[in-house]
JSON list of C-alpha atoms in Angstrom, two decimals:
[
{"chain": "A", "resi": 1, "resn": "MET", "atom": "CA", "xyz": [-0.22, -0.01, 0.10]},
{"chain": "A", "resi": 2, "resn": "SER", "atom": "CA", "xyz": [1.37, 3.23, -1.18]},
{"chain": "A", "resi": 3, "resn": "ALA", "atom": "CA", "xyz": [0.88, 6.57, 0.23]},
{"chain": "A", "resi": 4, "resn": "GLY", "atom": "CA", "xyz": [2.38, 9.95, -0.97]},
{"chain": "A", "resi": 5, "resn": "PHE", "atom": "CA", "xyz": [3.98, 12.18, 1.73]},
{"chain": "A", "resi": 6, "resn": "ARG", "atom": "CA", "xyz": [4.22, 16.10, 0.20]},
{"chain": "A", "resi": 7, "resn": "LEU", "atom": "CA", "xyz": [7.08, 18.50, 2.14]},
{"chain": "A", "resi": 8, "resn": "ILE", "atom": "CA", "xyz": [5.56, 21.77, 3.19]},
{"chain": "A", "resi": 9, "resn": "ASP", "atom": "CA", "xyz": [6.96, 25.01, 1.74]},
{"chain": "A", "resi": 10, "resn": "LEU", "atom": "CA", "xyz": [7.85, 26.26, 4.93]},
{"chain": "A", "resi": 11, "resn": "GLU", "atom": "CA", "xyz": [8.37, 29.74, 2.89]},
{"chain": "A", "resi": 12, "resn": "THR", "atom": "CA", "xyz": [4.91, 30.44, 1.86]},
{"chain": "A", "resi": 13, "resn": "TRP", "atom": "CA", "xyz": [3.60, 28.42, 4.62]},
{"chain": "A", "resi": 14, "resn": "PRO", "atom": "CA", "xyz": [1.13, 30.48, 6.56]},
{"chain": "A", "resi": 15, "resn": "ARG", "atom": "CA", "xyz": [1.64, 28.66, 9.74]},
{"chain": "A", "resi": 16, "resn": "ARG", "atom": "CA", "xyz": [5.45, 28.72, 9.72]},
{"chain": "A", "resi": 17, "resn": "GLU", "atom": "CA", "xyz": [5.34, 31.41, 12.92]},
{"chain": "A", "resi": 18, "resn": "HIS", "atom": "CA", "xyz": [3.27, 28.85, 14.81]},
{"chain": "A", "resi": 19, "resn": "TYR", "atom": "CA", "xyz": [4.94, 25.74, 13.49]},
{"chain": "A", "resi": 20, "resn": "GLU", "atom": "CA", "xyz": [8.19, 26.93, 14.84]},
{"chain": "A", "resi": 21, "resn": "ALA", "atom": "CA", "xyz": [6.50, 28.73, 18.14]},
{"chain": "A", "resi": 22, "resn": "TYR", "atom": "CA", "xyz": [5.18, 24.82, 19.39]},
{"chain": "A", "resi": 23, "resn": "PHE", "atom": "CA", "xyz": [7.76, 22.69, 17.56]},
{"chain": "A", "resi": 24, "resn": "LYS", "atom": "CA", "xyz": [11.07, 24.25, 18.55]},
{"chain": "A", "resi": 25, "resn": "ASN", "atom": "CA", "xyz": [10.35, 26.95, 21.09]},
{"chain": "A", "resi": 26, "resn": "THR", "atom": "CA", "xyz": [7.77, 26.12, 23.42]},
{"chain": "A", "resi": 27, "resn": "PRO", "atom": "CA", "xyz": [7.18, 22.13, 22.14]},
{"chain": "A", "resi": 28, "resn": "CYS", "atom": "CA", "xyz": [3.17, 21.90, 23.42]},
{"chain": "A", "resi": 29, "resn": "THR", "atom": "CA", "xyz": [0.74, 19.17, 23.22]},
{"chain": "A", "resi": 30, "resn": "TRP", "atom": "CA", "xyz": [-2.92, 19.41, 24.07]},
{"chain": "A", "resi": 31, "resn": "SER", "atom": "CA", "xyz": [-6.56, 17.33, 24.33]},
{"chain": "A", "resi": 32, "resn": "MET", "atom": "CA", "xyz": [-10.01, 18.09, 24.46]},
{"chain": "A", "resi": 33, "resn": "THR", "atom": "CA", "xyz": [-12.66, 15.93, 25.70]},
{"chain": "A", "resi": 34, "resn": "VAL", "atom": "CA", "xyz": [-16.30, 16.10, 24.16]},
{"chain": "A", "resi": 35, "resn": "GLN", "atom": "CA", "xyz": [-19.43, 14.08, 23.76]},
{"chain": "A", "resi": 36, "resn": "LEU", "atom": "CA", "xyz": [-20.53, 12.99, 20.76]},
{"chain": "A", "resi": 37, "resn": "ASP", "atom": "CA", "xyz": [-24.53, 11.54, 20.13]},
{"chain": "A", "resi": 38, "resn": "VAL", "atom": "CA", "xyz": [-24.43, 8.28, 18.97]},
{"chain": "A", "resi": 39, "resn": "THR", "atom": "CA", "xyz": [-28.16, 7.49, 19.63]},
{"chain": "A", "resi": 40, "resn": "GLY", "atom": "CA", "xyz": [-28.97, 6.79, 15.87]},
{"chain": "A", "resi": 41, "resn": "LEU", "atom": "CA", "xyz": [-26.17, 4.29, 15.42]},
{"chain": "A", "resi": 42, "resn": "VAL", "atom": "CA", "xyz": [-27.03, 2.44, 18.99]},
{"chain": "A", "resi": 43, "resn": "LYS", "atom": "CA", "xyz": [-30.50, 2.38, 18.49]},
{"chain": "A", "resi": 44, "resn": "GLN", "atom": "CA", "xyz": [-30.12, 0.82, 15.23]},
{"chain": "A", "resi": 45, "resn": "GLY", "atom": "CA", "xyz": [-28.11, -1.86, 16.26]},
{"chain": "A", "resi": 46, "resn": "SER", "atom": "CA", "xyz": [-24.83, -0.58, 14.22]},
{"chain": "A", "resi": 47, "resn": "LYS", "atom": "CA", "xyz": [-21.02, -1.69, 15.59]},
{"chain": "A", "resi": 48, "resn": "LEU", "atom": "CA", "xyz": [-20.13, 1.46, 17.04]},
{"chain": "A", "resi": 49, "resn": "TYR", "atom": "CA", "xyz": [-16.53, 1.43, 16.98]},
{"chain": "A", "resi": 50, "resn": "PRO", "atom": "CA", "xyz": [-15.85, 0.80, 13.23]},
{"chain": "A", "resi": 51, "resn": "ALA", "atom": "CA", "xyz": [-18.57, 3.44, 13.05]},
{"chain": "A", "resi": 52, "resn": "LEU", "atom": "CA", "xyz": [-16.78, 5.83, 15.21]},
{"chain": "A", "resi": 53, "resn": "LEU", "atom": "CA", "xyz": [-12.94, 4.80, 13.42]},
{"chain": "A", "resi": 54, "resn": "TYR", "atom": "CA", "xyz": [-14.66, 5.34, 9.88]},
{"chain": "A", "resi": 55, "resn": "ALA", "atom": "CA", "xyz": [-16.17, 9.07, 11.03]},
{"chain": "A", "resi": 56, "resn": "CYS", "atom": "CA", "xyz": [-12.77, 9.97, 12.47]},
{"chain": "A", "resi": 57, "resn": "GLY", "atom": "CA", "xyz": [-11.05, 8.81, 9.18]},
{"chain": "A", "resi": 58, "resn": "LYS", "atom": "CA", "xyz": [-13.20, 10.71, 6.87]},
{"chain": "A", "resi": 59, "resn": "VAL", "atom": "CA", "xyz": [-12.65, 13.94, 8.90]},
{"chain": "A", "resi": 60, "resn": "ALA", "atom": "CA", "xyz": [-9.07, 13.75, 9.25]},
{"chain": "A", "resi": 61, "resn": "ASN", "atom": "CA", "xyz": [-8.65, 12.76, 5.55]},
{"chain": "A", "resi": 62, "resn": "ARG", "atom": "CA", "xyz": [-10.52, 16.03, 4.68]},
{"chain": "A", "resi": 63, "resn": "HIS", "atom": "CA", "xyz": [-8.00, 18.31, 6.50]},
{"chain": "A", "resi": 64, "resn": "GLU", "atom": "CA", "xyz": [-4.37, 18.41, 6.07]},
{"chain": "A", "resi": 65, "resn": "GLU", "atom": "CA", "xyz": [-3.47, 19.63, 9.84]},
{"chain": "A", "resi": 66, "resn": "PHE", "atom": "CA", "xyz": [-4.50, 15.93, 11.01]},
{"chain": "A", "resi": 67, "resn": "ARG", "atom": "CA", "xyz": [-2.70, 14.53, 8.48]},
{"chain": "A", "resi": 68, "resn": "MET", "atom": "CA", "xyz": [0.79, 15.92, 9.18]},
{"chain": "A", "resi": 69, "resn": "SER", "atom": "CA", "xyz": [3.84, 14.36, 10.03]},
{"chain": "A", "resi": 70, "resn": "LEU", "atom": "CA", "xyz": [7.65, 14.49, 9.65]},
{"chain": "A", "resi": 71, "resn": "ASP", "atom": "CA", "xyz": [9.95, 12.57, 7.41]},
{"chain": "A", "resi": 72, "resn": "GLU", "atom": "CA", "xyz": [13.25, 10.98, 7.61]},
{"chain": "A", "resi": 73, "resn": "ALA", "atom": "CA", "xyz": [15.14, 14.23, 8.22]},
{"chain": "A", "resi": 74, "resn": "GLY", "atom": "CA", "xyz": [12.64, 16.13, 10.53]},
{"chain": "A", "resi": 75, "resn": "ARG", "atom": "CA", "xyz": [10.78, 18.30, 7.79]},
{"chain": "A", "resi": 76, "resn": "PRO", "atom": "CA", "xyz": [7.51, 18.66, 8.23]},
{"chain": "A", "resi": 77, "resn": "GLY", "atom": "CA", "xyz": [4.91, 17.15, 5.57]},
{"chain": "A", "resi": 78, "resn": "VAL", "atom": "CA", "xyz": [1.12, 16.08, 4.87]},
{"chain": "A", "resi": 79, "resn": "TRP", "atom": "CA", "xyz": [0.13, 12.41, 3.98]},
{"chain": "A", "resi": 80, "resn": "ASP", "atom": "CA", "xyz": [-2.07, 12.34, 0.84]},
{"chain": "A", "resi": 81, "resn": "GLU", "atom": "CA", "xyz": [-4.70, 9.68, 2.93]},
{"chain": "A", "resi": 82, "resn": "LEU", "atom": "CA", "xyz": [-4.53, 8.48, 6.52]},
{"chain": "A", "resi": 83, "resn": "HIS", "atom": "CA", "xyz": [-5.41, 5.00, 7.50]},
{"chain": "A", "resi": 84, "resn": "THR", "atom": "CA", "xyz": [-6.87, 3.61, 11.34]},
{"chain": "A", "resi": 85, "resn": "SER", "atom": "CA", "xyz": [-4.59, 2.16, 14.06]},
{"chain": "A", "resi": 86, "resn": "TYR", "atom": "CA", "xyz": [-7.09, 0.79, 16.48]},
{"chain": "A", "resi": 87, "resn": "THR", "atom": "CA", "xyz": [-6.61, -1.23, 20.12]},
{"chain": "A", "resi": 88, "resn": "VAL", "atom": "CA", "xyz": [-8.75, -4.26, 20.66]},
{"chain": "A", "resi": 89, "resn": "PHE", "atom": "CA", "xyz": [-9.16, -5.85, 24.21]},
{"chain": "A", "resi": 90, "resn": "HIS", "atom": "CA", "xyz": [-7.63, -9.25, 25.38]},
{"chain": "A", "resi": 91, "resn": "LYS", "atom": "CA", "xyz": [-9.87, -10.12, 28.53]},
{"chain": "A", "resi": 92, "resn": "ASP", "atom": "CA", "xyz": [-7.86, -13.46, 29.08]},
{"chain": "A", "resi": 93, "resn": "THR", "atom": "CA", "xyz": [-4.57, -11.52, 29.48]},
{"chain": "A", "resi": 94, "resn": "GLU", "atom": "CA", "xyz": [-6.31, -7.96, 30.27]},
{"chain": "A", "resi": 95, "resn": "THR", "atom": "CA", "xyz": [-3.81, -6.84, 27.67]},
{"chain": "A", "resi": 96, "resn": "PHE", "atom": "CA", "xyz": [-4.19, -5.09, 23.78]},
{"chain": "A", "resi": 97, "resn": "SER", "atom": "CA", "xyz": [-3.14, -5.19, 20.72]},
{"chain": "A", "resi": 98, "resn": "CYS", "atom": "CA", "xyz": [-2.76, -2.49, 17.98]},
{"chain": "A", "resi": 99, "resn": "LEU", "atom": "CA", "xyz": [-4.16, -3.57, 14.80]},
{"chain": "A", "resi": 100, "resn": "TRP", "atom": "CA", "xyz": [-4.79, -1.26, 11.64]},
{"chain": "A", "resi": 101, "resn": "THR", "atom": "CA", "xyz": [-7.14, -1.15, 8.79]},
{"chain": "A", "resi": 102, "resn": "PRO", "atom": "CA", "xyz": [-6.98, 1.14, 5.32]},
{"chain": "A", "resi": 103, "resn": "TYR", "atom": "CA", "xyz": [-9.10, 3.76, 4.89]},
{"chain": "A", "resi": 104, "resn": "TYR", "atom": "CA", "xyz": [-11.72, 3.46, 2.10]},
{"chain": "A", "resi": 105, "resn": "GLU", "atom": "CA", "xyz": [-14.28, 5.82, 1.38]},
{"chain": "A", "resi": 106, "resn": "ASP", "atom": "CA", "xyz": [-17.37, 3.68, 1.03]},
{"chain": "A", "resi": 107, "resn": "PRO", "atom": "CA", "xyz": [-18.70, 3.18, 4.82]},
{"chain": "A", "resi": 108, "resn": "ALA", "atom": "CA", "xyz": [-19.42, -0.53, 3.70]},
{"chain": "A", "resi": 109, "resn": "GLU", "atom": "CA", "xyz": [-16.39, -1.21, 1.90]},
{"chain": "A", "resi": 110, "resn": "TYR", "atom": "CA", "xyz": [-14.37, -0.08, 5.40]},
{"chain": "A", "resi": 111, "resn": "PHE", "atom": "CA", "xyz": [-16.65, -1.65, 7.61]},
{"chain": "A", "resi": 112, "resn": "ALA", "atom": "CA", "xyz": [-15.73, -4.90, 5.33]},
{"chain": "A", "resi": 113, "resn": "ALA", "atom": "CA", "xyz": [-12.09, -4.24, 5.62]},
{"chain": "A", "resi": 114, "resn": "TYR", "atom": "CA", "xyz": [-12.39, -3.83, 9.05]},
{"chain": "A", "resi": 115, "resn": "LEU", "atom": "CA", "xyz": [-14.49, -7.03, 10.01]},
{"chain": "A", "resi": 116, "resn": "ARG", "atom": "CA", "xyz": [-11.53, -9.46, 7.97]},
{"chain": "A", "resi": 117, "resn": "ASP", "atom": "CA", "xyz": [-8.76, -7.58, 9.97]},
{"chain": "A", "resi": 118, "resn": "LEU", "atom": "CA", "xyz": [-10.49, -8.38, 12.94]},
{"chain": "A", "resi": 119, "resn": "ALA", "atom": "CA", "xyz": [-10.95, -12.18, 11.69]},
{"chain": "A", "resi": 120, "resn": "ARG", "atom": "CA", "xyz": [-7.45, -12.70, 10.91]},
{"chain": "A", "resi": 121, "resn": "TRP", "atom": "CA", "xyz": [-5.80, -10.23, 13.71]},
{"chain": "A", "resi": 122, "resn": "GLY", "atom": "CA", "xyz": [-8.00, -9.88, 16.71]},
{"chain": "A", "resi": 123, "resn": "ALA", "atom": "CA", "xyz": [-7.12, -13.14, 18.89]},
{"chain": "A", "resi": 124, "resn": "ALA", "atom": "CA", "xyz": [-3.54, -12.57, 18.12]},
{"chain": "A", "resi": 125, "resn": "GLU", "atom": "CA", "xyz": [-1.36, -11.42, 21.15]},
{"chain": "A", "resi": 126, "resn": "GLY", "atom": "CA", "xyz": [1.36, -8.99, 21.20]},
{"chain": "A", "resi": 127, "resn": "PHE", "atom": "CA", "xyz": [1.33, -5.03, 21.13]},
{"chain": "A", "resi": 128, "resn": "GLU", "atom": "CA", "xyz": [1.30, -5.33, 16.88]},
{"chain": "A", "resi": 129, "resn": "PRO", "atom": "CA", "xyz": [0.66, -8.29, 15.40]},
{"chain": "A", "resi": 130, "resn": "GLN", "atom": "CA", "xyz": [-0.49, -7.44, 12.36]},
{"chain": "A", "resi": 131, "resn": "PRO", "atom": "CA", "xyz": [2.52, -6.78, 10.05]},
{"chain": "A", "resi": 132, "resn": "ASP", "atom": "CA", "xyz": [3.07, -3.96, 7.46]},
{"chain": "A", "resi": 133, "resn": "VAL", "atom": "CA", "xyz": [2.01, -1.27, 9.59]},
{"chain": "A", "resi": 134, "resn": "PRO", "atom": "CA", "xyz": [1.68, 1.92, 7.25]},
{"chain": "A", "resi": 135, "resn": "LYS", "atom": "CA", "xyz": [3.50, 5.20, 8.88]},
{"chain": "A", "resi": 136, "resn": "ASN", "atom": "CA", "xyz": [0.47, 7.38, 7.68]},
{"chain": "A", "resi": 137, "resn": "ILE", "atom": "CA", "xyz": [-2.10, 6.38, 10.22]},
{"chain": "A", "resi": 138, "resn": "TYR", "atom": "CA", "xyz": [-3.88, 7.95, 12.93]},
{"chain": "A", "resi": 139, "resn": "TYR", "atom": "CA", "xyz": [-4.47, 6.46, 16.11]},
{"chain": "A", "resi": 140, "resn": "ALA", "atom": "CA", "xyz": [-7.77, 5.35, 18.22]},
{"chain": "A", "resi": 141, "resn": "SER", "atom": "CA", "xyz": [-8.60, 3.66, 21.10]},
{"chain": "A", "resi": 142, "resn": "MET", "atom": "CA", "xyz": [-11.87, 2.99, 23.45]},
{"chain": "A", "resi": 143, "resn": "LEU", "atom": "CA", "xyz": [-12.63, 2.68, 26.89]},
{"chain": "A", "resi": 144, "resn": "PRO", "atom": "CA", "xyz": [-16.09, 0.72, 26.86]},
{"chain": "A", "resi": 145, "resn": "TRP", "atom": "CA", "xyz": [-15.89, 0.18, 30.58]},
{"chain": "A", "resi": 146, "resn": "GLU", "atom": "CA", "xyz": [-16.01, 4.23, 31.80]},
{"chain": "A", "resi": 147, "resn": "SER", "atom": "CA", "xyz": [-17.46, 7.45, 30.85]},
{"chain": "A", "resi": 148, "resn": "PHE", "atom": "CA", "xyz": [-15.08, 10.39, 31.44]},
{"chain": "A", "resi": 149, "resn": "GLU", "atom": "CA", "xyz": [-15.09, 14.17, 31.06]},
{"chain": "A", "resi": 150, "resn": "GLY", "atom": "CA", "xyz": [-11.07, 14.36, 30.53]},
{"chain": "A", "resi": 151, "resn": "PHE", "atom": "CA", "xyz": [-8.51, 12.55, 29.21]},
{"chain": "A", "resi": 152, "resn": "ASN", "atom": "CA", "xyz": [-4.98, 13.19, 27.99]},
{"chain": "A", "resi": 153, "resn": "LEU", "atom": "CA", "xyz": [-1.78, 11.37, 26.83]},
{"chain": "A", "resi": 154, "resn": "ASN", "atom": "CA", "xyz": [1.52, 12.02, 28.60]},
{"chain": "A", "resi": 155, "resn": "LEU", "atom": "CA", "xyz": [4.28, 11.16, 25.62]},
{"chain": "A", "resi": 156, "resn": "GLN", "atom": "CA", "xyz": [7.50, 11.37, 26.85]},
{"chain": "A", "resi": 157, "resn": "LYS", "atom": "CA", "xyz": [8.76, 11.78, 23.09]},
{"chain": "A", "resi": 158, "resn": "GLY", "atom": "CA", "xyz": [5.73, 13.34, 21.63]},
{"chain": "A", "resi": 159, "resn": "TRP", "atom": "CA", "xyz": [7.22, 16.34, 20.95]},
{"chain": "A", "resi": 160, "resn": "GLY", "atom": "CA", "xyz": [8.15, 14.89, 17.46]},
{"chain": "A", "resi": 161, "resn": "PHE", "atom": "CA", "xyz": [4.72, 13.06, 16.87]},
{"chain": "A", "resi": 162, "resn": "LEU", "atom": "CA", "xyz": [2.11, 15.43, 14.53]},
{"chain": "A", "resi": 163, "resn": "LEU", "atom": "CA", "xyz": [-0.70, 13.24, 13.91]},
{"chain": "A", "resi": 164, "resn": "PRO", "atom": "CA", "xyz": [-3.61, 12.74, 16.00]},
{"chain": "A", "resi": 165, "resn": "THR", "atom": "CA", "xyz": [-5.08, 10.19, 18.53]},
{"chain": "A", "resi": 166, "resn": "PHE", "atom": "CA", "xyz": [-8.64, 9.63, 19.19]},
{"chain": "A", "resi": 167, "resn": "THR", "atom": "CA", "xyz": [-9.68, 8.17, 22.48]},
{"chain": "A", "resi": 168, "resn": "PHE", "atom": "CA", "xyz": [-13.48, 7.02, 23.09]},
{"chain": "A", "resi": 169, "resn": "GLY", "atom": "CA", "xyz": [-15.05, 5.77, 26.28]},
{"chain": "A", "resi": 170, "resn": "LYS", "atom": "CA", "xyz": [-18.39, 4.05, 27.31]},
{"chain": "A", "resi": 171, "resn": "TYR", "atom": "CA", "xyz": [-21.67, 5.71, 25.86]},
{"chain": "A", "resi": 172, "resn": "THR", "atom": "CA", "xyz": [-24.41, 6.35, 28.66]},
{"chain": "A", "resi": 173, "resn": "GLU", "atom": "CA", "xyz": [-28.18, 7.42, 27.94]},
{"chain": "A", "resi": 174, "resn": "HIS", "atom": "CA", "xyz": [-30.05, 10.64, 29.63]},
{"chain": "A", "resi": 175, "resn": "GLU", "atom": "CA", "xyz": [-33.80, 11.72, 28.35]},
{"chain": "A", "resi": 176, "resn": "GLY", "atom": "CA", "xyz": [-33.65, 9.55, 25.64]},
{"chain": "A", "resi": 177, "resn": "ARG", "atom": "CA", "xyz": [-30.12, 10.55, 23.89]},
{"chain": "A", "resi": 178, "resn": "ILE", "atom": "CA", "xyz": [-26.87, 8.58, 23.84]},
{"chain": "A", "resi": 179, "resn": "THR", "atom": "CA", "xyz": [-23.50, 9.77, 24.14]},
{"chain": "A", "resi": 180, "resn": "LEU", "atom": "CA", "xyz": [-19.89, 9.07, 24.64]},
{"chain": "A", "resi": 181, "resn": "PRO", "atom": "CA", "xyz": [-16.75, 11.21, 25.03]},
{"chain": "A", "resi": 182, "resn": "LEU", "atom": "CA", "xyz": [-14.42, 11.62, 22.75]},
{"chain": "A", "resi": 183, "resn": "ALA", "atom": "CA", "xyz": [-10.91, 12.97, 23.49]},
{"chain": "A", "resi": 184, "resn": "ILE", "atom": "CA", "xyz": [-8.73, 14.30, 20.87]},
{"chain": "A", "resi": 185, "resn": "GLN", "atom": "CA", "xyz": [-5.01, 14.78, 21.44]},
{"chain": "A", "resi": 186, "resn": "VAL", "atom": "CA", "xyz": [-3.05, 17.20, 18.73]},
{"chain": "A", "resi": 187, "resn": "HIS", "atom": "CA", "xyz": [0.65, 18.49, 18.71]},
{"chain": "A", "resi": 188, "resn": "HIS", "atom": "CA", "xyz": [-0.16, 22.36, 18.91]},
{"chain": "A", "resi": 189, "resn": "ALA", "atom": "CA", "xyz": [2.60, 22.63, 15.97]},
{"chain": "A", "resi": 190, "resn": "ALA", "atom": "CA", "xyz": [0.06, 21.05, 13.71]},
{"chain": "A", "resi": 191, "resn": "CYS", "atom": "CA", "xyz": [-3.57, 21.90, 15.23]},
{"chain": "A", "resi": 192, "resn": "ASP", "atom": "CA", "xyz": [-4.94, 24.57, 16.87]},
{"chain": "A", "resi": 193, "resn": "GLY", "atom": "CA", "xyz": [-8.28, 24.88, 18.85]},
{"chain": "A", "resi": 194, "resn": "PHE", "atom": "CA", "xyz": [-10.01, 26.37, 15.71]},
{"chain": "A", "resi": 195, "resn": "HIS", "atom": "CA", "xyz": [-9.18, 23.01, 13.72]},
{"chain": "A", "resi": 196, "resn": "ALA", "atom": "CA", "xyz": [-10.06, 20.69, 16.43]},
{"chain": "A", "resi": 197, "resn": "CYS", "atom": "CA", "xyz": [-13.29, 22.47, 16.82]},
{"chain": "A", "resi": 198, "resn": "ARG", "atom": "CA", "xyz": [-14.19, 22.36, 12.98]},
{"chain": "A", "resi": 199, "resn": "PHE", "atom": "CA", "xyz": [-13.07, 18.14, 13.43]},
{"chain": "A", "resi": 200, "resn": "ILE", "atom": "CA", "xyz": [-15.65, 17.90, 15.83]},
{"chain": "A", "resi": 201, "resn": "ALA", "atom": "CA", "xyz": [-18.51, 19.61, 14.07]},
{"chain": "A", "resi": 202, "resn": "GLU", "atom": "CA", "xyz": [-18.00, 17.92, 11.00]},
{"chain": "A", "resi": 203, "resn": "LEU", "atom": "CA", "xyz": [-17.26, 14.37, 12.64]},
{"chain": "A", "resi": 204, "resn": "ARG", "atom": "CA", "xyz": [-20.98, 15.03, 14.32]},
{"chain": "A", "resi": 205, "resn": "GLN", "atom": "CA", "xyz": [-22.46, 15.72, 10.92]},
{"chain": "A", "resi": 206, "resn": "GLU", "atom": "CA", "xyz": [-20.56, 12.33, 9.76]},
{"chain": "A", "resi": 207, "resn": "LEU", "atom": "CA", "xyz": [-22.34, 10.40, 12.39]},
{"chain": "A", "resi": 208, "resn": "GLU", "atom": "CA", "xyz": [-25.71, 12.16, 12.30]},
{"chain": "A", "resi": 209, "resn": "ALA", "atom": "CA", "xyz": [-25.54, 11.17, 8.50]},
{"chain": "A", "resi": 210, "resn": "LEU", "atom": "CA", "xyz": [-24.07, 7.63, 8.77]},
{"chain": "A", "resi": 211, "resn": "ASP", "atom": "CA", "xyz": [-25.77, 4.69, 7.08]},
{"chain": "A", "resi": 212, "resn": "ALA", "atom": "CA", "xyz": [-26.39, 2.77, 10.01]},
{"chain": "A", "resi": 213, "resn": "ALA", "atom": "CA", "xyz": [-26.64, -0.48, 7.97]},
{"chain": "A", "resi": 214, "resn": "ALA", "atom": "CA", "xyz": [-23.36, -0.10, 6.76]},
{"chain": "A", "resi": 215, "resn": "PHE", "atom": "CA", "xyz": [-21.95, -1.01, 9.60]},
{"chain": "A", "resi": 216, "resn": "GLY", "atom": "CA", "xyz": [-24.24, -3.80, 10.46]},
{"chain": "A", "resi": 217, "resn": "GLY", "atom": "CA", "xyz": [-27.52, -1.99, 12.09]},
{"chain": "A", "resi": 218, "resn": "ARG", "atom": "CA", "xyz": [-30.94, -1.73, 10.90]},
{"chain": "A", "resi": 219, "resn": "PRO", "atom": "CA", "xyz": [-31.73, 0.73, 8.19]},
{"chain": "A", "resi": 220, "resn": "GLU", "atom": "CA", "xyz": [-34.51, 3.20, 9.44]}
]
C-alpha cells in the first residue's frame, strides 16, 4: 500500500511562525474532551467502534492539519491519506493489541475490511501482531468500561509526533439521547483549537448522516 507524502514549503506556509513556536520554541501537545451523540447508531444496532473509526478517518482525511507528520530528516509534510490504527482488548490476559485497517471512502467497504482484519488478527497476542503497519495512520482506542470528562496522554517523546490520537469512552443514555466522550490529542504545531473544533463539528455531522446499515445496523 503506497501513500504520498508532500513536504510543506516553509517559505510560503501561512502557519510557519505558529509551527516553529510550538515545535521548536515551546513544544506543546494538547487535548480536549467532548460528547458525541450516537443515538441513531446505537438504537439501530450498528457496530459502534468501527463506525466511529470510519467517521474520524473521513474527517481527518479532509484536513491537512490532521495528516501532518515529519520525514526522516525531521521536515514537516502532509500525507495524502490516513489509515486507522486501533486497539482490541484481550480479556484473558487483560492486555490489548494494535491493529490497523486501510481507509475506504465507502463505509460498507471500510467495515468489511475492518471485519476481515479483526477476524485475522483480533485474537493474536502482542502489541502489534498485524504486519506492515503503515506510517500514515491515526491512532484510536476505546474505553468501553467508563465514561469520562477528560483524558490526555503524557508522551515523553511526543514533541516530534504530529499525528492525532482519538480516545472514545463508554456511552450513556440521558433523556432519550445516547452520548459518549471523545478525547482528541494533537500537537499544537499542527493543530489549533479552531481546527479541532471544526473537526468535531464535522464529525458530528458525519455521525448523524452515517448509514447505520453500512455497519451492521438496521436501516430506518
